[in-house]
GROMACS .gro file of C-alpha atoms in nm:
model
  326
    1UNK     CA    1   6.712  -4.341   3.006
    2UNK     CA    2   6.815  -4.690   3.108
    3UNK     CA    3   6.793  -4.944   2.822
    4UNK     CA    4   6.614  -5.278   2.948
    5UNK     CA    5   6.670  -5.588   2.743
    6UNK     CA    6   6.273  -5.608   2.704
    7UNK     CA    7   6.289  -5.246   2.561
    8UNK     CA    8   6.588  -5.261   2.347
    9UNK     CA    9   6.321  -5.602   2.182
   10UNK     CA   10   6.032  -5.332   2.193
   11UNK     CA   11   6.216  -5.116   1.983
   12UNK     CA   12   6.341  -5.365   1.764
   13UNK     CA   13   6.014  -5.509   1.677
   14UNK     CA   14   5.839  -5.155   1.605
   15UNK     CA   15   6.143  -5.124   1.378
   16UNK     CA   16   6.081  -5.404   1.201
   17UNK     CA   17   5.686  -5.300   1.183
   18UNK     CA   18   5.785  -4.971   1.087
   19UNK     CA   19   5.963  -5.137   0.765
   20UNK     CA   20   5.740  -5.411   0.708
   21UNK     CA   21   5.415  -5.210   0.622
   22UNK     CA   22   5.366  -4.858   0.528
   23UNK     CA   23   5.030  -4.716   0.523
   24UNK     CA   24   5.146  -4.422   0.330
   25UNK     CA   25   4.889  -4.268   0.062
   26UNK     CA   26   4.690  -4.562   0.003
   27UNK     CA   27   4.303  -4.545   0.023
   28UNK     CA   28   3.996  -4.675  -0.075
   29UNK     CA   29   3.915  -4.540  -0.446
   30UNK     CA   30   4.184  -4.410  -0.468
   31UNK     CA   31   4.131  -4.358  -0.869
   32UNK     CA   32   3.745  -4.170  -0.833
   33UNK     CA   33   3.860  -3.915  -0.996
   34UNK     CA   34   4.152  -3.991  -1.214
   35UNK     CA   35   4.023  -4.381  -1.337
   36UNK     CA   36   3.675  -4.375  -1.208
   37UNK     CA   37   3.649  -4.747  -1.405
   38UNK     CA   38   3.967  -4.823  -1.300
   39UNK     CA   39   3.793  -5.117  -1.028
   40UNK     CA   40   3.531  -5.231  -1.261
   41UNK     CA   41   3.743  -5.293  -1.564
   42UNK     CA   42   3.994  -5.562  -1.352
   43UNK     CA   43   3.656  -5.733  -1.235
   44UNK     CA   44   3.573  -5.808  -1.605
   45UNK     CA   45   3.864  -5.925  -1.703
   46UNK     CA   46   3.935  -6.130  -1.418
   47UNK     CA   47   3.568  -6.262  -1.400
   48UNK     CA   48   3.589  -6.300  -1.807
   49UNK     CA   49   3.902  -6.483  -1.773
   50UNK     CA   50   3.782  -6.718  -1.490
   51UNK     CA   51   3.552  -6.882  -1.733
   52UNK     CA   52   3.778  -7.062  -1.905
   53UNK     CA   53   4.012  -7.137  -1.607
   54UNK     CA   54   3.833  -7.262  -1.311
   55UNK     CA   55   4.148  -7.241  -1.119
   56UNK     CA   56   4.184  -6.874  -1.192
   57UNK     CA   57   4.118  -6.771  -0.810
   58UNK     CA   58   4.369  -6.942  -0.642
   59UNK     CA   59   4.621  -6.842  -0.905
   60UNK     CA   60   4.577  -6.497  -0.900
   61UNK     CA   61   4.545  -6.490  -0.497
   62UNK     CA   62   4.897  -6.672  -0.513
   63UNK     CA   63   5.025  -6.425  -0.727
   64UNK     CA   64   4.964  -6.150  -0.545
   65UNK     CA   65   5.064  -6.324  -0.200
   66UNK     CA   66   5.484  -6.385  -0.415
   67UNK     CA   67   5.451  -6.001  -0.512
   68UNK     CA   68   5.423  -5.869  -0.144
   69UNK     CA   69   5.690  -6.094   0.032
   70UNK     CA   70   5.961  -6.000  -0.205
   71UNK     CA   71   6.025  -5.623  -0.242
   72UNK     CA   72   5.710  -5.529  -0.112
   73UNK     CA   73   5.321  -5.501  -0.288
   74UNK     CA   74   5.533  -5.331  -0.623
   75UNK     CA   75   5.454  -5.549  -0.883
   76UNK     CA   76   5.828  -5.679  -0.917
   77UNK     CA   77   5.679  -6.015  -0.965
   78UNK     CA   78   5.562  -5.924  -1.312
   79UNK     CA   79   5.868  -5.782  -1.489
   80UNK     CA   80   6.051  -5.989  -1.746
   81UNK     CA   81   6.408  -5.836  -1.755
   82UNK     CA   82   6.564  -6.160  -1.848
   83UNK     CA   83   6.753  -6.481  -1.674
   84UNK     CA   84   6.773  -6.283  -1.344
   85UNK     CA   85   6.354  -6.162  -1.333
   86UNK     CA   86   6.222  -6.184  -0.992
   87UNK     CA   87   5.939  -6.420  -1.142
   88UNK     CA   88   6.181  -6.707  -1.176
   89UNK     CA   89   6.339  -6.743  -0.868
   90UNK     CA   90   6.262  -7.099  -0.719
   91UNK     CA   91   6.050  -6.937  -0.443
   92UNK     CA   92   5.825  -6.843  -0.733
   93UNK     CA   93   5.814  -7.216  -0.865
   94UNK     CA   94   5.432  -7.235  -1.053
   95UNK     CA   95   5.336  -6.869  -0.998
   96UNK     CA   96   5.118  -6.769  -1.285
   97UNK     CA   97   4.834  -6.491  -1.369
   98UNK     CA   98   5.095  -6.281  -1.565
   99UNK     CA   99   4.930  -6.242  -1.849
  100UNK     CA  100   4.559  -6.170  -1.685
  101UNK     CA  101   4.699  -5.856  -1.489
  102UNK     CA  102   4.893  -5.801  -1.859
  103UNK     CA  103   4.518  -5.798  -1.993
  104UNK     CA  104   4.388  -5.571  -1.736
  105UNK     CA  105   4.642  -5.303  -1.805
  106UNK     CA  106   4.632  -5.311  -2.160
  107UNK     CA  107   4.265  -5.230  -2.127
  108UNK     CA  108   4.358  -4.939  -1.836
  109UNK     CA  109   4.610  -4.823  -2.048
  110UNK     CA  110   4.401  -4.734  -2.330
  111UNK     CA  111   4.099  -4.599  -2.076
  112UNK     CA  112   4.320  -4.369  -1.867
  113UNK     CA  113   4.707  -4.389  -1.984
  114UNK     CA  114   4.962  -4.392  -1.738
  115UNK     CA  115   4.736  -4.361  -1.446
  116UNK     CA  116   4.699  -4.726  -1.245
  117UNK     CA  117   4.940  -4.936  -1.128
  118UNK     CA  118   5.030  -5.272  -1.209
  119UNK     CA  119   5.061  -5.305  -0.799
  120UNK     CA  120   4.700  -5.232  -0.747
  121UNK     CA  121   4.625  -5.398  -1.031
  122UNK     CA  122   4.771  -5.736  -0.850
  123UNK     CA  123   4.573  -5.609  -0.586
  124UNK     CA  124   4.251  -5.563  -0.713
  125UNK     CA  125   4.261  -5.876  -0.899
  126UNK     CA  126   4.349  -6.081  -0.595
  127UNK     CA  127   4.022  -5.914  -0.450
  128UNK     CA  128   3.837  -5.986  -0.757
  129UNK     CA  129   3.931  -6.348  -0.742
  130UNK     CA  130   3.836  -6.430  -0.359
  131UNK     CA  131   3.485  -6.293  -0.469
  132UNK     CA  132   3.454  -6.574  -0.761
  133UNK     CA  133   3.545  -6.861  -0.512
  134UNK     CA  134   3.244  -6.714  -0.293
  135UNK     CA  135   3.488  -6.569  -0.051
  136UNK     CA  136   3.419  -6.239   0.120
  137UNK     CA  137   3.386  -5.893  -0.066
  138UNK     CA  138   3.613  -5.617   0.044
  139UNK     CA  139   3.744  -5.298  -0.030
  140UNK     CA  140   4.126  -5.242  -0.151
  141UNK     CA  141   4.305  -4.982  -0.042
  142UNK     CA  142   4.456  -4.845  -0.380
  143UNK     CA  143   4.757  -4.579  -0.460
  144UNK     CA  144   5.076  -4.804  -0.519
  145UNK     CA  145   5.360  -4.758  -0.762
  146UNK     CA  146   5.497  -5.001  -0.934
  147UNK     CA  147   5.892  -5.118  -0.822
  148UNK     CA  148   6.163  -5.028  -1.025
  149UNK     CA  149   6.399  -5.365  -0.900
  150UNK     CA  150   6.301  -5.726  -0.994
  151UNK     CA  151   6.594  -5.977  -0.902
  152UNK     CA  152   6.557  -6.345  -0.836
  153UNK     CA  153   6.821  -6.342  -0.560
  154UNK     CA  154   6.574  -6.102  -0.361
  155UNK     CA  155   6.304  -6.390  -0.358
  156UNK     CA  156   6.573  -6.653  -0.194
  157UNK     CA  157   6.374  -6.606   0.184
  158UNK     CA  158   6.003  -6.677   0.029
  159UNK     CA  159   5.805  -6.877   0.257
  160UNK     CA  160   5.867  -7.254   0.177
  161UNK     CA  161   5.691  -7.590   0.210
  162UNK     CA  162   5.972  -7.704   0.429
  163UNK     CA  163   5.972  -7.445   0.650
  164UNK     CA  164   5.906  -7.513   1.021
  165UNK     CA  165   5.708  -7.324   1.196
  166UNK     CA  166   5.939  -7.127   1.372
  167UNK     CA  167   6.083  -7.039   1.092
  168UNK     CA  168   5.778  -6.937   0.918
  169UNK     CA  169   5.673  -6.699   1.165
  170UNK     CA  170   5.943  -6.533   1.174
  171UNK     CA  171   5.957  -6.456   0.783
  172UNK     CA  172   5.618  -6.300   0.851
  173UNK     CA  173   5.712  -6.141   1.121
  174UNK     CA  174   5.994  -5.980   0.904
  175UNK     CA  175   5.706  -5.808   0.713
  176UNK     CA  176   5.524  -5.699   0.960
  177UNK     CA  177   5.267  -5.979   1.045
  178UNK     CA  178   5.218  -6.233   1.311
  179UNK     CA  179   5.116  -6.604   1.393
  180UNK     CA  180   4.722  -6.434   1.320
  181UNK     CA  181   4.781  -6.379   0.969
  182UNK     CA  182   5.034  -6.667   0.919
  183UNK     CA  183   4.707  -6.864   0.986
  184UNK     CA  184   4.438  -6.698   0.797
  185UNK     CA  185   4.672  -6.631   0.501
  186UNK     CA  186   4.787  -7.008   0.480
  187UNK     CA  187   4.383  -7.091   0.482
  188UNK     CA  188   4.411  -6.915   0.141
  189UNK     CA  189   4.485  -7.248   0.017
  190UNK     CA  190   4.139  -7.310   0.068
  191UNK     CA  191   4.117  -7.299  -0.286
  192UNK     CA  192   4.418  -7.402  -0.529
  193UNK     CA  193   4.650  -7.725  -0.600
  194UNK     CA  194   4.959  -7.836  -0.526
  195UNK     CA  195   5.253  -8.038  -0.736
  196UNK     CA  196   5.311  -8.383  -0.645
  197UNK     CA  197   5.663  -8.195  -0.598
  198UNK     CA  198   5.627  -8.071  -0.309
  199UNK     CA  199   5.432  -8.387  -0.161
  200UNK     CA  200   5.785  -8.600  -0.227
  201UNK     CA  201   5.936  -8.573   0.089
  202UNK     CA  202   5.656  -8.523   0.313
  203UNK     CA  203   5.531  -8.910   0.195
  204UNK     CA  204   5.845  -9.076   0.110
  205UNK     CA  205   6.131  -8.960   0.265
  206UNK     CA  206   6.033  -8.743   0.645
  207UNK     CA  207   6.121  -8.958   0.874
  208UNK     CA  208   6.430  -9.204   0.841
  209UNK     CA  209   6.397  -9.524   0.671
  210UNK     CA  210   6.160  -9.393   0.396
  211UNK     CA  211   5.870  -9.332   0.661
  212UNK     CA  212   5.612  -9.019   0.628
  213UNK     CA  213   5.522  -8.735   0.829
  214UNK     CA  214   5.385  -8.882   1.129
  215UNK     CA  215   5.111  -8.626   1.167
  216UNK     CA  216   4.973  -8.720   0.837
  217UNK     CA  217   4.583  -8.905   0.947
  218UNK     CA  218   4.621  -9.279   0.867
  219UNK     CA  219   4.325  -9.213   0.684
  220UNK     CA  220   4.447  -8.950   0.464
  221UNK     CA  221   4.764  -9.115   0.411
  222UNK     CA  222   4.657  -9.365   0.116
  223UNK     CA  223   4.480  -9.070  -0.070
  224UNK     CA  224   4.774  -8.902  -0.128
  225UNK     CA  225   4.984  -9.170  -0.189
  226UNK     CA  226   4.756  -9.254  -0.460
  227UNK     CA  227   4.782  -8.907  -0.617
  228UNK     CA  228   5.104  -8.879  -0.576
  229UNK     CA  229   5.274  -9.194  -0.604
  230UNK     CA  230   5.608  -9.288  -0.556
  231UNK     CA  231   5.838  -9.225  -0.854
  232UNK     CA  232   5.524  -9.094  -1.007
  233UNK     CA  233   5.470  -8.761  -1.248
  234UNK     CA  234   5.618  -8.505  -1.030
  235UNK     CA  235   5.376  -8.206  -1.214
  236UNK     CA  236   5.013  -8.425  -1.137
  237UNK     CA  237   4.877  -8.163  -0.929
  238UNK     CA  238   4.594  -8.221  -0.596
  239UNK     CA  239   4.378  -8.003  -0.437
  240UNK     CA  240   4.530  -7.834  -0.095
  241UNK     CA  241   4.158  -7.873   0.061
  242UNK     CA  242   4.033  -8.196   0.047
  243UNK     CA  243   3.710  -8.110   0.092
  244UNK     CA  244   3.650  -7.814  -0.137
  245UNK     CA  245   3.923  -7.680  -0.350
  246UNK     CA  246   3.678  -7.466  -0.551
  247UNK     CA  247   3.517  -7.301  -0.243
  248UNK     CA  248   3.641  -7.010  -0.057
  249UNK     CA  249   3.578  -7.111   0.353
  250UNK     CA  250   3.747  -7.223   0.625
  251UNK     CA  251   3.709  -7.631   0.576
  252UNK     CA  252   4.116  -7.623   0.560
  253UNK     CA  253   4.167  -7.517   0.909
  254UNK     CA  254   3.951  -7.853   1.010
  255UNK     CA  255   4.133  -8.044   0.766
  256UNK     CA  256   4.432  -7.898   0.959
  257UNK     CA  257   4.317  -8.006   1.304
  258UNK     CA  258   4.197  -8.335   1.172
  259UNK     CA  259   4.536  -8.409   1.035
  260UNK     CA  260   4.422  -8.367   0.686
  261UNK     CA  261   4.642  -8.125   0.582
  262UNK     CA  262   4.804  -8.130   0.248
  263UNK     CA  263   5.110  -7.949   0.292
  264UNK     CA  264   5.347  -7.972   0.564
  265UNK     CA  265   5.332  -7.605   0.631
  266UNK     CA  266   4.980  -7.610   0.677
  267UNK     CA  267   4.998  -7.917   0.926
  268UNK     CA  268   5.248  -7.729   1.083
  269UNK     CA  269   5.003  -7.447   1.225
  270UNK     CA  270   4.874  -7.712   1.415
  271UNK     CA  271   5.276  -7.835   1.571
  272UNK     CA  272   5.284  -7.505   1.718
  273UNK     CA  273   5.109  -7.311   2.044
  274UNK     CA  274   5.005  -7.007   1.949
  275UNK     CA  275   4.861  -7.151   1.583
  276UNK     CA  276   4.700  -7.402   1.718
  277UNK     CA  277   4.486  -7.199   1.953
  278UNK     CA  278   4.417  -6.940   1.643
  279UNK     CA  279   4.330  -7.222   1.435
  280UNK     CA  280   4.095  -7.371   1.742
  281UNK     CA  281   3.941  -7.050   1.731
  282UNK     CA  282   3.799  -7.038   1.378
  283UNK     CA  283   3.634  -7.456   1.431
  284UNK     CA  284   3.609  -7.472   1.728
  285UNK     CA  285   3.273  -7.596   1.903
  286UNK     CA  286   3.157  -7.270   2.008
  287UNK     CA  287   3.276  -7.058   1.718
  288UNK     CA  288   2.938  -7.017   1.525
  289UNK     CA  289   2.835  -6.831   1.817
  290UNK     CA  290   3.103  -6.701   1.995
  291UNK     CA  291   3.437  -6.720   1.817
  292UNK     CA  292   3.577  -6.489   1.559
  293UNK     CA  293   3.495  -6.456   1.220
  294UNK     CA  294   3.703  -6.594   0.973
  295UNK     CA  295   3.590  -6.438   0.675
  296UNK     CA  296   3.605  -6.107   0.847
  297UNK     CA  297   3.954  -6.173   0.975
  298UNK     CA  298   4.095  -6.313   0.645
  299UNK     CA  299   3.975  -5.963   0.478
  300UNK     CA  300   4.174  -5.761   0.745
  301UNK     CA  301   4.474  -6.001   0.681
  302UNK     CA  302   4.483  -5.953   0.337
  303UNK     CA  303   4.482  -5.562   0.302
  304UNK     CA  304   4.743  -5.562   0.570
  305UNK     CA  305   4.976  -5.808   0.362
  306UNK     CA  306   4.881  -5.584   0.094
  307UNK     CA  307   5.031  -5.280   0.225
  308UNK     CA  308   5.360  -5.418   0.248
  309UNK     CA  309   5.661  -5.210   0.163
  310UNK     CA  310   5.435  -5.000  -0.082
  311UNK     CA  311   5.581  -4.716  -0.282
  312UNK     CA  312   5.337  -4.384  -0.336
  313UNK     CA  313   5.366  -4.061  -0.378
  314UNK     CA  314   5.660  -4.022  -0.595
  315UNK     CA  315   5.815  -4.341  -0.520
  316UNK     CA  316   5.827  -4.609  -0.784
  317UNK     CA  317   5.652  -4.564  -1.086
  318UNK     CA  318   5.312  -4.618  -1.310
  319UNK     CA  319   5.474  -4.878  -1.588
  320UNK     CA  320   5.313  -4.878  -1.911
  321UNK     CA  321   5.308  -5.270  -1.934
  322UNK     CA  322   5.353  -5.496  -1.677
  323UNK     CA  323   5.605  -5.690  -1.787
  324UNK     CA  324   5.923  -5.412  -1.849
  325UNK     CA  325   5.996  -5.144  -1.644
  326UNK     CA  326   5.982  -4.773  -1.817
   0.00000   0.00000   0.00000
C-alpha cells in the first residue's frame, strides 16, 4: 500500500479522534437500576442552590467545560491533593461550583454509596444548569469514573483568552472537536462574567502605543472602558453577553458579528473563515427558517465534549467525596 501525504493526515487525524473521545459504556440512565434518583437528586441541589446564586449556571457550565479539556470528563478538576491540584493551575483561574457537586454527592453517597460518579455528577449538573438559564433540555449520557491523576502542570494547554484562532482550533481539535463546536461551545458564554483581568490587554495595551483591539465596535468601546477602567479593580467582573447574561440563547453570536464581543476569543470566531460562516449560520437572515438550530446543535456539542477521554468499565474509580481520591 502506497502511503500518500493526504493519507498519512487521514490517519493522523482519526488518531487523534480515536484519543480525543471515547464512547465507551456511557448511556442514557445509565443508573435505572443501580441509583434510579441518581438524576433527580443533582437537579435539586443544583436548582436549590441556584436560588441564592443567580450566577450558578454559568459557573457550573464552566466547570464542567475545565474538567473535560484536562485529563478528560474524570472529575480531576475537583480533587484537592494540595499545592500541585489540577484546580489551581492558572488555566483554571475563577473556576468554581466545587462545593455544589460536593453537595450533590454527599446526598448520593448516603442514597446509594459508592455508586455515581463525581464525573457524571459534573455532568449532570452542567445539564441541570443550562435548563435554569432557559437553555435546552437534554439527556446525558452517564457511566464515567472518576480520574485517579489531578496535576496543575496537565492544565498548562487550557484554552486561553489570548489565544488566536488558529491556535484555538487546534486545542479542540486535539480533543476531538472542530471549528463547529469551537463555536457553539464559546456561545456558552451566553450566560456568565468575565474579570476586568482578562479585559486589560484587549483595551489598553493590543495594538502598539496603548491602542485597543481594532475589531472592538466604536460603540462598544466606551462601555467597557467604563467597566473596566484603566488601572481600575482588576476582580470587577462584566457580563460576556451584553445583551442577556442571565439568558441561555444565541444573542452572543450577534454580538460577535456586530463587533460586540467581550472577549477576544469570542471576537476571534468572527477573524477566521470557517467560524465566521458557522457563526453566519446561526443569525443569519434566513436562519429562522432555513438555517440550523442552535439550541439543537449546542446540545449535540455538549455531550460530545462530554465524552472526552472518559474512563468506564473498570477504569478510574467511584470516589467517595469529590474532593480526595480513594
Amino acid at each position: 500500500m502506497v502511503w500518500t501525504k493526504a493519507k498519512v493526515n487521514l490517519a493522523l487525524f482519526l488518531v487523534i479522534v480515536f484519543i480525543g473521545i471515547s464512547v465507551a459504556d456511557l448511556k442514557v440512565g445509565f443508573y435505572s437500576n443501580t441509583c434510579p434518583q441518581a438524576e433527580s437528586i443533582v437537579k435539586r441541589v443544583v436548582s436549590g442552590a441556584s436560588l441564592s446564586d443567580p450566577n450558578l449556571p454559568a459557573i457550573l457550565l464552566r466547570l464542567h467545560f475545565h474538567d473535560c479539556f484536562v485529563e478528560g470528563c474524570d472529575g480531576s478538576i475537583l480533587v484537592d491533593n494540595g499545592a500541585i491540584s489540577e484546580k489551581f493551575a492558572f488555566g483554571h483561574e475563577g473556576v468554581r461550583g466545587f462545593e455544589i457537586i460536593e453537595a450533590a454527592k454527599a446526598e448520593l453517597e448516603a442514597a446509594c454509596p459508592g455508586v455515581v460518579s463525581c464525573a457524571d455528577i459534573v455532568a449532570l449538573a452542567a445539564r441541570d444548569a443550562i435548563s435554569l438559564a432557559n437553555g435546552p433540555a437534554y439527556e446525558v449520557p452517564t457511566g464515567r469514573r472518576d480520574g485517579r491523576v489531578s496535576n496543575l502542570s496537565l492544565a498548562k494547554d487550557m484554552p486561553d483568552v489570548s489565544d488566536s484562532i488558529e491556535i484555538l482550533k487546534d486545542k479542540f481539535m486535539r480533543k476531538g472537536l472542530h471549528a463547529k463546536e469551537l463555536v457553539l461551545l464559546s456561545a456558552a458564554h451566553t450566560i456568565g462574567t468575565t474579570a476586568c483581568f482578562f479585559m486589560t490587554k484587549r483595551l489598553y495595551n493590543f495594538l502598539p502605543g496603548g491602542q485597543p483591539d481594532p475589531t472592538i465596535n466604536p460603540v462598544f468601546l466606551p462601555e467597557l472602558t467604563t467597566q473596566c477602567p484603566q488601572n481600575g479593580d482588576i476582580n470587577t467582573r462584566i457580563p460576556m453577553d451584553r445583551s442577556s447574561e442571565r439568558l441561555f440563547d444565541k444573542q452572543i453570536l450577534q454580538n460577535i458579528k456586530d463587533g460586540f464581543a467581550v472577549l477576544q476569543t469570542d471576537a476571534g470566531l468572527y477573524e477566521d473563515v470557517a467560524t465566521r460562516q458557522i457563526v453566519n449560520s446561526y443569525v443569519g437572515l434566513l436562519n429562522p427558517l432555513f438555517g440550523p438550530s442552535f439550541e439543537s446543535d449546542f446540545v449535540k456539542a455538549m455531550v460530545k465534549m462530554g465524552k472526552i477521554n472518559v474512563k468506564t468499565g473498570s477504569n478510574g474509580e467511584i470516589r467517595r467525596v469529590c474532593s480526595a481520591f480513594n
